Short mmCIF file of C-alpha atoms in Angstrom, two decimals:
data_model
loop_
_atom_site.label_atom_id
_atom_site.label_comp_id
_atom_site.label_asym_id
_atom_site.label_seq_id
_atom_site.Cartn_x
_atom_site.Cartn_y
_atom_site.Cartn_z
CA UNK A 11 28.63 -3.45 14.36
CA UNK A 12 26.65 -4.80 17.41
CA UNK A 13 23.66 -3.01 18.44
CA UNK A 14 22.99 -1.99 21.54
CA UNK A 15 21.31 -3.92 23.99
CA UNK A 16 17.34 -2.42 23.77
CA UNK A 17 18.04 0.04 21.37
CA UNK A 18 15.53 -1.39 19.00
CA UNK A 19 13.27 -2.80 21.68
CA UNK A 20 9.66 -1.12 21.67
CA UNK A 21 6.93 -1.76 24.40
CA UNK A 22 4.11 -3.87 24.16
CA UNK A 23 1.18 -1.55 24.20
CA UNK A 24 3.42 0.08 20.86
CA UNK A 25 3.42 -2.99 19.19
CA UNK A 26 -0.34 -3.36 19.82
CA UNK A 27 -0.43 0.09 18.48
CA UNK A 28 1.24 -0.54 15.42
CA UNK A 29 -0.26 -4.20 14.48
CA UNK A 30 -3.81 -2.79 15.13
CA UNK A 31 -3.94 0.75 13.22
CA UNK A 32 -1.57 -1.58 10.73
CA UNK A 33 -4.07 -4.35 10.42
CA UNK A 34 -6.71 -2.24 10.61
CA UNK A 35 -6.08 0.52 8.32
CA UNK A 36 -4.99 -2.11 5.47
CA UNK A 37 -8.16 -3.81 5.81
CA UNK A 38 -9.95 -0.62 4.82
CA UNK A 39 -7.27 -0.04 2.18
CA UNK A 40 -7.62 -3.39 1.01
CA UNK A 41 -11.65 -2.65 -0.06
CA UNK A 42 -10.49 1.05 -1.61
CA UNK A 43 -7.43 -0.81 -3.48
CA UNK A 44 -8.69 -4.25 -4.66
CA UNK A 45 -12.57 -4.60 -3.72
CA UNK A 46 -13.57 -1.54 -5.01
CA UNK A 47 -11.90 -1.83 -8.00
CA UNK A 48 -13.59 -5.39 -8.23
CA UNK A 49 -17.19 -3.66 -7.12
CA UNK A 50 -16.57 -1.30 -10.54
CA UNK A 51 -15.38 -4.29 -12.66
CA UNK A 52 -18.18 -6.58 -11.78
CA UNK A 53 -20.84 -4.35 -10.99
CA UNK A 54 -20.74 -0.90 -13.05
CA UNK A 55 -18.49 -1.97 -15.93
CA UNK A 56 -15.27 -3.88 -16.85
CA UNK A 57 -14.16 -1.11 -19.03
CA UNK A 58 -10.17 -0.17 -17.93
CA UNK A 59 -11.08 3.42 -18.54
CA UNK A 60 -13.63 3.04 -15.21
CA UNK A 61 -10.88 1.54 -12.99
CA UNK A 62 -7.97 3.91 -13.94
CA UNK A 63 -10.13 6.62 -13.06
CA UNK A 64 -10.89 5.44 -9.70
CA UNK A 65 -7.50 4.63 -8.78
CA UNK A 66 -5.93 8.27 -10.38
CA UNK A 67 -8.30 10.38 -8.75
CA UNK A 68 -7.91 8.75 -5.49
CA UNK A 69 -4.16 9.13 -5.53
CA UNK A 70 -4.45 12.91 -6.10
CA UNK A 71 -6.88 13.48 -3.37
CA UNK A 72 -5.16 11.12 -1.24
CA UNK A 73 -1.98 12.49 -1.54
CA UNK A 74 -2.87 16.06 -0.82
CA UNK A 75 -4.98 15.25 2.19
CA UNK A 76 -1.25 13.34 3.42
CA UNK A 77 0.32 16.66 2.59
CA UNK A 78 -2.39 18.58 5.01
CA UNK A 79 -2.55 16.07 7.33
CA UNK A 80 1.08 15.62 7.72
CA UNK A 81 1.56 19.55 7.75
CA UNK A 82 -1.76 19.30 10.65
CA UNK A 83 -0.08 16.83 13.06
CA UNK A 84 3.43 18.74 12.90
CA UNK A 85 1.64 21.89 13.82
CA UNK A 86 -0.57 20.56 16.42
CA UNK A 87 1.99 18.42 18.03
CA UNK A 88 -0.21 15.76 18.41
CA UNK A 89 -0.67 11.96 16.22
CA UNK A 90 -3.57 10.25 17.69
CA UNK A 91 -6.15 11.93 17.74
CA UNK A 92 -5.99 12.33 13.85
CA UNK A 93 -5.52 8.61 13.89
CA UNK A 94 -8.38 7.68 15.93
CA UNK A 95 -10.97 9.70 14.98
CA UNK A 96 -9.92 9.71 11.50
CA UNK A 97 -10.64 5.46 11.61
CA UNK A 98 -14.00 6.11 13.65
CA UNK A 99 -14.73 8.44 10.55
CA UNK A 100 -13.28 6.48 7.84
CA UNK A 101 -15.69 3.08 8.71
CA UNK A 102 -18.67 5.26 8.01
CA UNK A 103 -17.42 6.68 4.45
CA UNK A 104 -16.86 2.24 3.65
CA UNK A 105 -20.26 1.50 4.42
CA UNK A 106 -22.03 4.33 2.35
CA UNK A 107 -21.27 2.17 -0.51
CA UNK A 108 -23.89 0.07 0.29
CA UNK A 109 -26.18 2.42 -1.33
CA UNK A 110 -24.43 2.51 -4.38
CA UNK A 111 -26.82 1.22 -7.27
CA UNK A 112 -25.21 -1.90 -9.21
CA UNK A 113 -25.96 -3.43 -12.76
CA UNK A 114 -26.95 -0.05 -14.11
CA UNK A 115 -28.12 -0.02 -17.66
CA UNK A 116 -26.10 1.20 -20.57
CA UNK A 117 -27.32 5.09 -20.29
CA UNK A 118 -26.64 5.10 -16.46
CA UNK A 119 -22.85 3.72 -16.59
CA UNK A 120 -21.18 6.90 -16.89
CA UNK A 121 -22.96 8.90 -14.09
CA UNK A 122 -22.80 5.92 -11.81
CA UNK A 123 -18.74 5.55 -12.52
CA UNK A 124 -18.73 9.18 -11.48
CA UNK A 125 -20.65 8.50 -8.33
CA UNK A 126 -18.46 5.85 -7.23
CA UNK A 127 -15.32 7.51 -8.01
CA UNK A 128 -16.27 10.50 -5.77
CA UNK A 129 -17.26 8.68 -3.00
CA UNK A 130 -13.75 6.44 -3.10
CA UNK A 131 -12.16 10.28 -3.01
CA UNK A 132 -13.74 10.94 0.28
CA UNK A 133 -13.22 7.48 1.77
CA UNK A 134 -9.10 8.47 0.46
CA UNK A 135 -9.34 11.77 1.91
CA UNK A 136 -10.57 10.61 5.47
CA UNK A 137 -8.27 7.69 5.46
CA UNK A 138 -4.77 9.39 3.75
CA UNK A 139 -5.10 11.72 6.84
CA UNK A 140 -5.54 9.48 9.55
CA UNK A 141 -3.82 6.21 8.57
CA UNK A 142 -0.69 7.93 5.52
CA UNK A 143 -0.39 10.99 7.62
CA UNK A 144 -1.10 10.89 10.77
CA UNK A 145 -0.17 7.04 11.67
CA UNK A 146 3.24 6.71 9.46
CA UNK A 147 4.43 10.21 11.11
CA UNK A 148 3.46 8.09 14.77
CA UNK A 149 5.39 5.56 13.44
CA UNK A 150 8.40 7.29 12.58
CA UNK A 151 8.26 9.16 16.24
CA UNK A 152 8.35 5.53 18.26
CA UNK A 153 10.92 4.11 15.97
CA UNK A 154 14.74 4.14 15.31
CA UNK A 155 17.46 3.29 12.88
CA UNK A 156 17.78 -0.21 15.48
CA UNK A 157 14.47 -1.47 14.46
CA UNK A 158 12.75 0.15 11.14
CA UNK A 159 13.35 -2.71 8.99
CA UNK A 160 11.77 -4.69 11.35
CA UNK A 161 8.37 -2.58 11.98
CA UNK A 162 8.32 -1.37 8.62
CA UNK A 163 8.35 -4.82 7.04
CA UNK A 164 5.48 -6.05 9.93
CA UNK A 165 3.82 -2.80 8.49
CA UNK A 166 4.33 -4.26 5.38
CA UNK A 167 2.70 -7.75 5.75
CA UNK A 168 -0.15 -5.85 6.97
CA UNK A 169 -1.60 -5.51 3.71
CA UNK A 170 -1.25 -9.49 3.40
CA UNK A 171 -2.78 -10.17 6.48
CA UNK A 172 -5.96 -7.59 5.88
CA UNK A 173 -6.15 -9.57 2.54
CA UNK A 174 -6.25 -12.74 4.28
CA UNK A 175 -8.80 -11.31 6.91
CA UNK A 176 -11.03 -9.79 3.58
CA UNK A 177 -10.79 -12.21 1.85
CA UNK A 178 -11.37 -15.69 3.36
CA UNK A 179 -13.70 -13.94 5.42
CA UNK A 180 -15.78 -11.99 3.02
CA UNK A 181 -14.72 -13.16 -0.87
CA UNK A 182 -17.45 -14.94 -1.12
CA UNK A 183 -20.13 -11.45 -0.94
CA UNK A 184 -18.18 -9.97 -3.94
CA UNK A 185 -17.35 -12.88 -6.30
CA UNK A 186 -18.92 -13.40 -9.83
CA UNK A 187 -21.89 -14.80 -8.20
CA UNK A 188 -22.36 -12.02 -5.81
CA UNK A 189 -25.89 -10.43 -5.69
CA UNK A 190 -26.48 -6.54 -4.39
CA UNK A 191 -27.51 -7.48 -1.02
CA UNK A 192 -24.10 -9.68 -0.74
CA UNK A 193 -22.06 -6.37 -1.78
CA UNK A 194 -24.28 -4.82 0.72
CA UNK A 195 -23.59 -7.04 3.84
CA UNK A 196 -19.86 -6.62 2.45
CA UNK A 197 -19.54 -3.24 2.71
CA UNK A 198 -21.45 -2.67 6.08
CA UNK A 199 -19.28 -5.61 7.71
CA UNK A 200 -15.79 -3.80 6.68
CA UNK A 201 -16.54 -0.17 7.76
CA UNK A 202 -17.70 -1.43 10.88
CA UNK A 203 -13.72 -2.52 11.13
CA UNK A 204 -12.02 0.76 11.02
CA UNK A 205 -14.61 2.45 13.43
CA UNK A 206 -14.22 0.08 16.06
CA UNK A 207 -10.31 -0.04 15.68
CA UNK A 208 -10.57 4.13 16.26
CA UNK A 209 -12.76 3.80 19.18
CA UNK A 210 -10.31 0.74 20.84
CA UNK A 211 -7.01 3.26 19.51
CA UNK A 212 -8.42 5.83 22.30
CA UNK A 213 -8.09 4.17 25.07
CA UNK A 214 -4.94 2.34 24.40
CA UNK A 215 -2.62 4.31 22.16
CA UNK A 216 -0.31 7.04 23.36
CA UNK A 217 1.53 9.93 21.35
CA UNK A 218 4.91 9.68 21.97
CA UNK A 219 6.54 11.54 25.13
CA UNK A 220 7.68 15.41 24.23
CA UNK A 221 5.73 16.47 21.47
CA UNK A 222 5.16 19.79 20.82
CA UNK A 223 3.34 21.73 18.27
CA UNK A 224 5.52 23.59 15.60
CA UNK A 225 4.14 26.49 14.14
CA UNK A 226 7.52 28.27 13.00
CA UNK A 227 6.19 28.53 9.39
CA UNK A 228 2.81 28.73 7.29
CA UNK A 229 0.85 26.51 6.88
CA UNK A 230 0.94 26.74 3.05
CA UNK A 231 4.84 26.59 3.67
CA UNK A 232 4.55 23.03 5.71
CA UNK A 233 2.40 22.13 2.77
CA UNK A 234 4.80 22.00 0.19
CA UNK A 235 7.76 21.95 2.51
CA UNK A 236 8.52 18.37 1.20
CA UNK A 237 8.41 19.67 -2.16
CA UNK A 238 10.58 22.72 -2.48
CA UNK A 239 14.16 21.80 -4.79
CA UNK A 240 15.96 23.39 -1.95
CA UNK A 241 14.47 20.85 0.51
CA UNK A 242 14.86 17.72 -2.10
CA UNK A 243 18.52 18.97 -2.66
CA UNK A 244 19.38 18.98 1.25
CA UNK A 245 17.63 15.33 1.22
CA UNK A 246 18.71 13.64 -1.27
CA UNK A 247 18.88 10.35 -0.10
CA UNK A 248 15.70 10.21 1.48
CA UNK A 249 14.15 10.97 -1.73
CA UNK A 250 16.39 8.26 -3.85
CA UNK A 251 14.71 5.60 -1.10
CA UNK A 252 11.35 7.07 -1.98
CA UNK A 253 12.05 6.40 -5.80
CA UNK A 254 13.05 2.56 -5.22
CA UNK A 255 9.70 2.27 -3.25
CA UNK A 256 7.92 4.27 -6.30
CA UNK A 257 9.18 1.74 -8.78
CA UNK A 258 7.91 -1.25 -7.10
CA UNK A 259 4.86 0.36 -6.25
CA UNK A 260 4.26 1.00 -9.83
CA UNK A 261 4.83 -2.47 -10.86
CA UNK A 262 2.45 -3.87 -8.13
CA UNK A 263 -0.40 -1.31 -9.40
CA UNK A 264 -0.11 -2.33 -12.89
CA UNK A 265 -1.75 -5.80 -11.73
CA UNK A 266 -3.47 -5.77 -8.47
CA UNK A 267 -6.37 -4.21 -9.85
CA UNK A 268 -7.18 -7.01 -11.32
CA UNK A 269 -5.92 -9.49 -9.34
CA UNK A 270 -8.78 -11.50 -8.51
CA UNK A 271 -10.56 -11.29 -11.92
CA UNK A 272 -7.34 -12.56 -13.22
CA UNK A 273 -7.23 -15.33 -11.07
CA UNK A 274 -10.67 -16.10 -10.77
CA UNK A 275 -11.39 -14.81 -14.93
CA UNK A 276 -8.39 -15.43 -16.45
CA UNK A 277 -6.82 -18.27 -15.36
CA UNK A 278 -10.32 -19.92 -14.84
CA UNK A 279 -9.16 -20.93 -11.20
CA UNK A 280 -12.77 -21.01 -9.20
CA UNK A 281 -11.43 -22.51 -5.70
CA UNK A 282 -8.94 -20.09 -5.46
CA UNK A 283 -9.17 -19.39 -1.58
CA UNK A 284 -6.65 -21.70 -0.86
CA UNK A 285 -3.91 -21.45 -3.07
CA UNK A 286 -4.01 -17.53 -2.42
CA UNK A 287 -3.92 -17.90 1.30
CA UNK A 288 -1.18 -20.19 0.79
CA UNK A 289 0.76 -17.31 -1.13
CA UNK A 290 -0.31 -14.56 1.91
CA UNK A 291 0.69 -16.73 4.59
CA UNK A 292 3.98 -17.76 2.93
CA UNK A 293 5.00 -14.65 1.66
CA UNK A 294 4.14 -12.67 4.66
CA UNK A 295 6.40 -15.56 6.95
CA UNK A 296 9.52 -14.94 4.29
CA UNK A 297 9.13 -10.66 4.85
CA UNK A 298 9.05 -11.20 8.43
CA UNK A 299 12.41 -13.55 8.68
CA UNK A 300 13.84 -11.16 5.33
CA UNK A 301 13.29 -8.18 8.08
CA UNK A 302 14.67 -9.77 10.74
CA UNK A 303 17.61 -10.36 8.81
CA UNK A 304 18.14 -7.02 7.21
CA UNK A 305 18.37 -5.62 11.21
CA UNK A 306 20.97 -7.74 11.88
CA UNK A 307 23.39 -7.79 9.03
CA UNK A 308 22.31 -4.83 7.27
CA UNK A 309 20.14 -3.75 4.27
CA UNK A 310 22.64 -3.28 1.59
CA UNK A 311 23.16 -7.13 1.36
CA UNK A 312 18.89 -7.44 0.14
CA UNK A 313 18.46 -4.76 -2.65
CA UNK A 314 19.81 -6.48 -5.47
CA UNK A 315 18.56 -10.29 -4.34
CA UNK A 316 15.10 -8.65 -4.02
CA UNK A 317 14.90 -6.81 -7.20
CA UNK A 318 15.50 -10.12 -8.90
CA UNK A 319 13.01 -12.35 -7.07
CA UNK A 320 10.60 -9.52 -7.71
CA UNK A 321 11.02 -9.84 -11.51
CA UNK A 322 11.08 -13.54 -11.57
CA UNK A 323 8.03 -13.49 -9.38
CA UNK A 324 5.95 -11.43 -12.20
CA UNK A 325 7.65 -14.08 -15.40
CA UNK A 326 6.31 -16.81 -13.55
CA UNK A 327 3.12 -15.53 -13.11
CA UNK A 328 2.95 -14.55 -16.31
CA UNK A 329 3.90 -17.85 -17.86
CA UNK A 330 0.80 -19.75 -16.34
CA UNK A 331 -1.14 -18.56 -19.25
CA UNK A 332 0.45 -21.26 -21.12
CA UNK A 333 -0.80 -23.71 -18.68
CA UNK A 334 -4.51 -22.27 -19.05
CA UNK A 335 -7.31 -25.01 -19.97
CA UNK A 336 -4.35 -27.89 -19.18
CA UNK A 337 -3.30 -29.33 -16.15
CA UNK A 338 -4.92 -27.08 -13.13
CA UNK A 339 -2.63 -28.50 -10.39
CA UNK A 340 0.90 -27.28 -12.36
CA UNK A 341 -1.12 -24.05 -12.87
CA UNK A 342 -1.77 -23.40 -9.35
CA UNK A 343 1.63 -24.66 -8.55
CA UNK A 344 3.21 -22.32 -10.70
CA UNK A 345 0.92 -19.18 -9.64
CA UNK A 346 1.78 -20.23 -6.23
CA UNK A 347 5.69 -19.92 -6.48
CA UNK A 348 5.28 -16.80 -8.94
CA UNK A 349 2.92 -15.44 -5.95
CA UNK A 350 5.08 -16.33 -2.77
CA UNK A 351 7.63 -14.13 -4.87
CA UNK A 352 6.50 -11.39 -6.41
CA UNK A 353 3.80 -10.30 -3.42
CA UNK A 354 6.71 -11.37 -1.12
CA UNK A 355 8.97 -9.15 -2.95
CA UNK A 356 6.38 -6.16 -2.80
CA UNK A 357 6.87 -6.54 1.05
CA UNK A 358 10.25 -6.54 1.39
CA UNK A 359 10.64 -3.45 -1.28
CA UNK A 360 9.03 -1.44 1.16
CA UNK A 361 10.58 -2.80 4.41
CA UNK A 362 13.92 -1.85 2.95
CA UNK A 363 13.00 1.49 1.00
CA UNK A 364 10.42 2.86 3.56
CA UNK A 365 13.07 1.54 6.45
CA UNK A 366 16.06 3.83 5.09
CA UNK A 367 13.61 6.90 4.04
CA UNK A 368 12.60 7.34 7.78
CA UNK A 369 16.13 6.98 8.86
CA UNK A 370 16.76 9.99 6.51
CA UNK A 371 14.00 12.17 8.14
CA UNK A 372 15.59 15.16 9.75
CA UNK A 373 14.54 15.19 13.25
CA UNK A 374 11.23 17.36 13.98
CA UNK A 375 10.36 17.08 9.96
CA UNK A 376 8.78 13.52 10.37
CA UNK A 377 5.34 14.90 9.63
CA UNK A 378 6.21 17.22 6.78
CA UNK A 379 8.26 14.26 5.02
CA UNK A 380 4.73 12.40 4.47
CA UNK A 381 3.67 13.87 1.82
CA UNK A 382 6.43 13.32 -0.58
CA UNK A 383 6.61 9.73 0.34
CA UNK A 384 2.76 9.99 -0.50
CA UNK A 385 3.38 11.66 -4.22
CA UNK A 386 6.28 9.16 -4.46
CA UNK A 387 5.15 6.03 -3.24
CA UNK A 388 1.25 6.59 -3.82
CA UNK A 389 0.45 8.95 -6.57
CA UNK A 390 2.53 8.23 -8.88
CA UNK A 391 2.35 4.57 -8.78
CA UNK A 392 -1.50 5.05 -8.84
CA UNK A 393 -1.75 6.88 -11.81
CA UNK A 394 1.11 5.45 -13.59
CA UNK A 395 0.79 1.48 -12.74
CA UNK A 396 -3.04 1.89 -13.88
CA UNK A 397 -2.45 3.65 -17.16
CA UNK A 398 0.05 1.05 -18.21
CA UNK A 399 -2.39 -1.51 -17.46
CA UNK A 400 -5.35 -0.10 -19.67
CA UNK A 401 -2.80 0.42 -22.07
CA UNK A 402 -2.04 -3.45 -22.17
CA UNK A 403 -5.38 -4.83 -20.86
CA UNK A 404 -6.96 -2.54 -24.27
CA UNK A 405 -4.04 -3.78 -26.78
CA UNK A 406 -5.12 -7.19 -25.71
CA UNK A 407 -8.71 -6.35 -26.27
CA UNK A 408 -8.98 -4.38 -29.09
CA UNK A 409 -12.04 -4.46 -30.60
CA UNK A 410 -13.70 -6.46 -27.96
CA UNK A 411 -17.02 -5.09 -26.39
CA UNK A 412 -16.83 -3.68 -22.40
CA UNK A 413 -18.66 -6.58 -21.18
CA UNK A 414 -16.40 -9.16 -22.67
CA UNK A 415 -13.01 -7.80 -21.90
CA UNK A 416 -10.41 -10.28 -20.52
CA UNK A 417 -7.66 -9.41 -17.96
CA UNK A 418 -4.86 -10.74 -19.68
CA UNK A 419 -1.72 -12.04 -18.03
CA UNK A 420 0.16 -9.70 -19.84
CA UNK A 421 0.15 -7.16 -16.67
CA UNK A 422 2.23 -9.26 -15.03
CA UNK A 423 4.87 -9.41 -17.78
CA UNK A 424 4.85 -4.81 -18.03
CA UNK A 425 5.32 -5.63 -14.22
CA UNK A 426 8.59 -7.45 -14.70
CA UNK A 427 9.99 -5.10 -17.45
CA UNK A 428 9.31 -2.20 -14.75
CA UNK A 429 10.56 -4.03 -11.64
CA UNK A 430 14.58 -3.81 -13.37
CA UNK A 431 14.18 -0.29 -13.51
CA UNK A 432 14.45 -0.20 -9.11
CA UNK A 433 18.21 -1.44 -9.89
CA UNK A 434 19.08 2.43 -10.36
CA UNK A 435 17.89 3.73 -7.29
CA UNK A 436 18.87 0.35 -5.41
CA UNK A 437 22.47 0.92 -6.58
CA UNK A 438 22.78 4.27 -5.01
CA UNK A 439 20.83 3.58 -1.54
CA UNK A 440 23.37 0.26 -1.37
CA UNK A 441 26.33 2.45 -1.52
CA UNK A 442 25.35 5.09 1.30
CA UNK A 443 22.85 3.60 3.49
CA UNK A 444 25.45 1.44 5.50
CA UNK A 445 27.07 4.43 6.58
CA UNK A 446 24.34 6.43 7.68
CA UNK A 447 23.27 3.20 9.59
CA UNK A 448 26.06 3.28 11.29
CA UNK A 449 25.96 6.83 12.17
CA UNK A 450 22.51 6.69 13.52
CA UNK A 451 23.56 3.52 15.72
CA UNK A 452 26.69 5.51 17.89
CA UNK A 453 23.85 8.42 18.16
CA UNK A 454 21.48 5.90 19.81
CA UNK A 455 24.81 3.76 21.74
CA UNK A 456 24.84 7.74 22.91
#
């Protein structure tokens, strides 16, 4: 069917809008997600049990501050003010790391993993309501059916870009030969980020036209609205999407934890700035022309395709640990192509899953629909994806001391075997979404 002229067409202050609370808000979510989990492995301990905790805990508190915040913005009508001043906020909570203590002795681990898990709950909290709350339920107001696949997967590639940004820019202030004032200068440079993208988000971003506040239930009620079986069972689909995006969300957190210490540990790859830009740039080029695609002939034509690079991303990956302590260029070669898939792959997953879960949202609910997309695509996989990893990062290492644990490549291999289970959910959202795609277009031709 041929779209309407402009129906997908957005202004240019909204696309400023969405690449800079994007960019932005992935950069800080790039420190919680892989630099803080780095800060714990190289500077508190390399024990899994550390890690795991840090990622559960800020899932939970992350997805119920979504579920308030969403719930908040729905009732007050209003997006960006939660956004902006929830960024200005959420710089400040980055830099208090700096005064974290690092290379504790033995007796000082434990209260010190505590510490830092804590504070990466209140960075979550500030940042799950103004960037997964308030920001995705913005960005399901300015879009349509016309033109989700195309800002969700540019939403996507954000997290590839705010890697790129972290770490060319800053890598070298947390690698192996970081000292504390490094980590330091680190964490003071990135939560400067966030508060100046809050304080630039005032003057330029707008709510979109019509709001109003909706107060017709409790709050307690627009709480767990998104969670009540009657609400799932009018919604199915929407919640089918969110499973396909839980699956590959799972798979991606049972190694991106440890991505760099497997690249840089592991694999014994020191110069590794280059051959992981190359992956970021690359993959993020192939989402963007994927997207572009999936708006013109449709989405059901890229689940299955996807699901398969995805898996063949994560063997190939995998099987550079034969090529360890051999020939370095086929080793980086290989990680490269395994890389250009399987974070390529990650994109895409959520361009298409993320794309026909807001085109599901009944109209006036967009707020209240964040927090299961929260549970589904960020709890879950943050609890789950971890625990699978200590599970295979301790079989590897069994009776080997904390400080000489190796990453293996193993968690790329449980990311595989997980990946085929998105097929399931894929199947079903393939069958239907065309149709509702359709539907939504003759509304907007309307």
């Amino acid at each position: 069917m041929a779209k309407t002229k402009g129906a997908g067409a957005l202004a240019g202050r909204t696309w400023i809008s969405i690449v800079l609370f994007g960019l932005v808000g992935q950069i800080a979510w790039v420190v919680e997600n892989m630099y803080f989990s780095r800060f714990m492995q190289n500077e508190i301990t390399r024990a899994p049990y550390a890690t795991t905790l840090m990622v559960a805990f800020s899932a939970i508190f992350a997805t119920l501050s979504t579920l308030i915040g969403g719930a908040l913005c729905d009732r007050a009508g209003k997006r960006k003010m939660f956004i902006c001043w929830g960024y200005l906020i959420w710089g400040f909570t980055i830099m208090m790391f700096a005064l974290v203590p690092m290379q504790p002795s033995a007796d000082k681990v434990l209260p010190l993993v505590i510490l830092v898990v804590v504070m990466d709950c209140v960075m979550s909290i500030i940042g799950s309501i103004s960037n997964d709350a308030a920001f995705n339920t913005w960005v399901t107001d300015i879009s349509n059916t016309a033109n989700r696949a195309k800002v969700d997967t540019v939403l996507a590639i954000m997290p590839l870009l705010a890697i790129a940004v972290v770490f060319v820019g800053f890598d070298g202030l947390t690698n192996a030969s970081a000292t504390t004032d490094d980590w330091k200068k680190f964490f003071l440079i990135l939560g400067i980020i966030p508060t100046i993208g809050g304080l630039i988000g005032l003057a330029i971003m707008k709510d979109k036209e019509g709001l109003k506040p909706c107060k017709d239930n409790s709050l307690f009620s627009d709480f767990t609205y998104s969670l009540q079986l009657k609400v799932i069972k009018e919604n199915k689909m929407l919640y089918v999407c969110l499973a396909g995006n839980m699956i590959s969300a799972i798979a991606y957190q049972i190694f991106v934890n440890y991505l760099f210490n497997l690249i840089e540990g592991t694999l014994g790859i020191t110069d590794y700035i280059i051959p992981v830009a190359i992956i970021m740039v690359v993959a993020a080029g192939l989402s963007v022309l994927v997207s572009s695609l999936m708006d013109k002939y449709g989405k059901k034509h890229f689940y299955f395709p996807t699901i398969i690079a995805g898996v063949l991303g994560s063997l190939i990956i995998w099987s550079t640990k034969f090529l360890i302590g051999k020939n370095e260029k086929t080793l980086i070669a290989v990680l490269i192509v395994g890389g250009i898939l399987a974070i390529g792959v990650s994109l895409v997953m959520a361009g298409l899953f993320t794309a026909s879960y807001r085109d599901y949202i009944p109209q006036g609910k967009e707020g209240l629909f964040q927090g299961c997309r929260m549970v589904m695509y960020v709890l879950v996989p943050m609890i789950v994806g971890p625990l699978i990893a200590q599970t295979i990062i301790s079989l590897a290492n069994k009776g080997v001391a904390d400080a000489d644990i190796v990453y293996p490549m193993e968690l790329f291999l449980g990311a595989a075997i997980v990946m085929l289970f998105a097929f399931i959910p894929a199947a079903v959202v393939r069958n239907k979404q065309a149709a509702h795609h359709d539907k939504l277009m003759k509304e907007i031709d309307q």
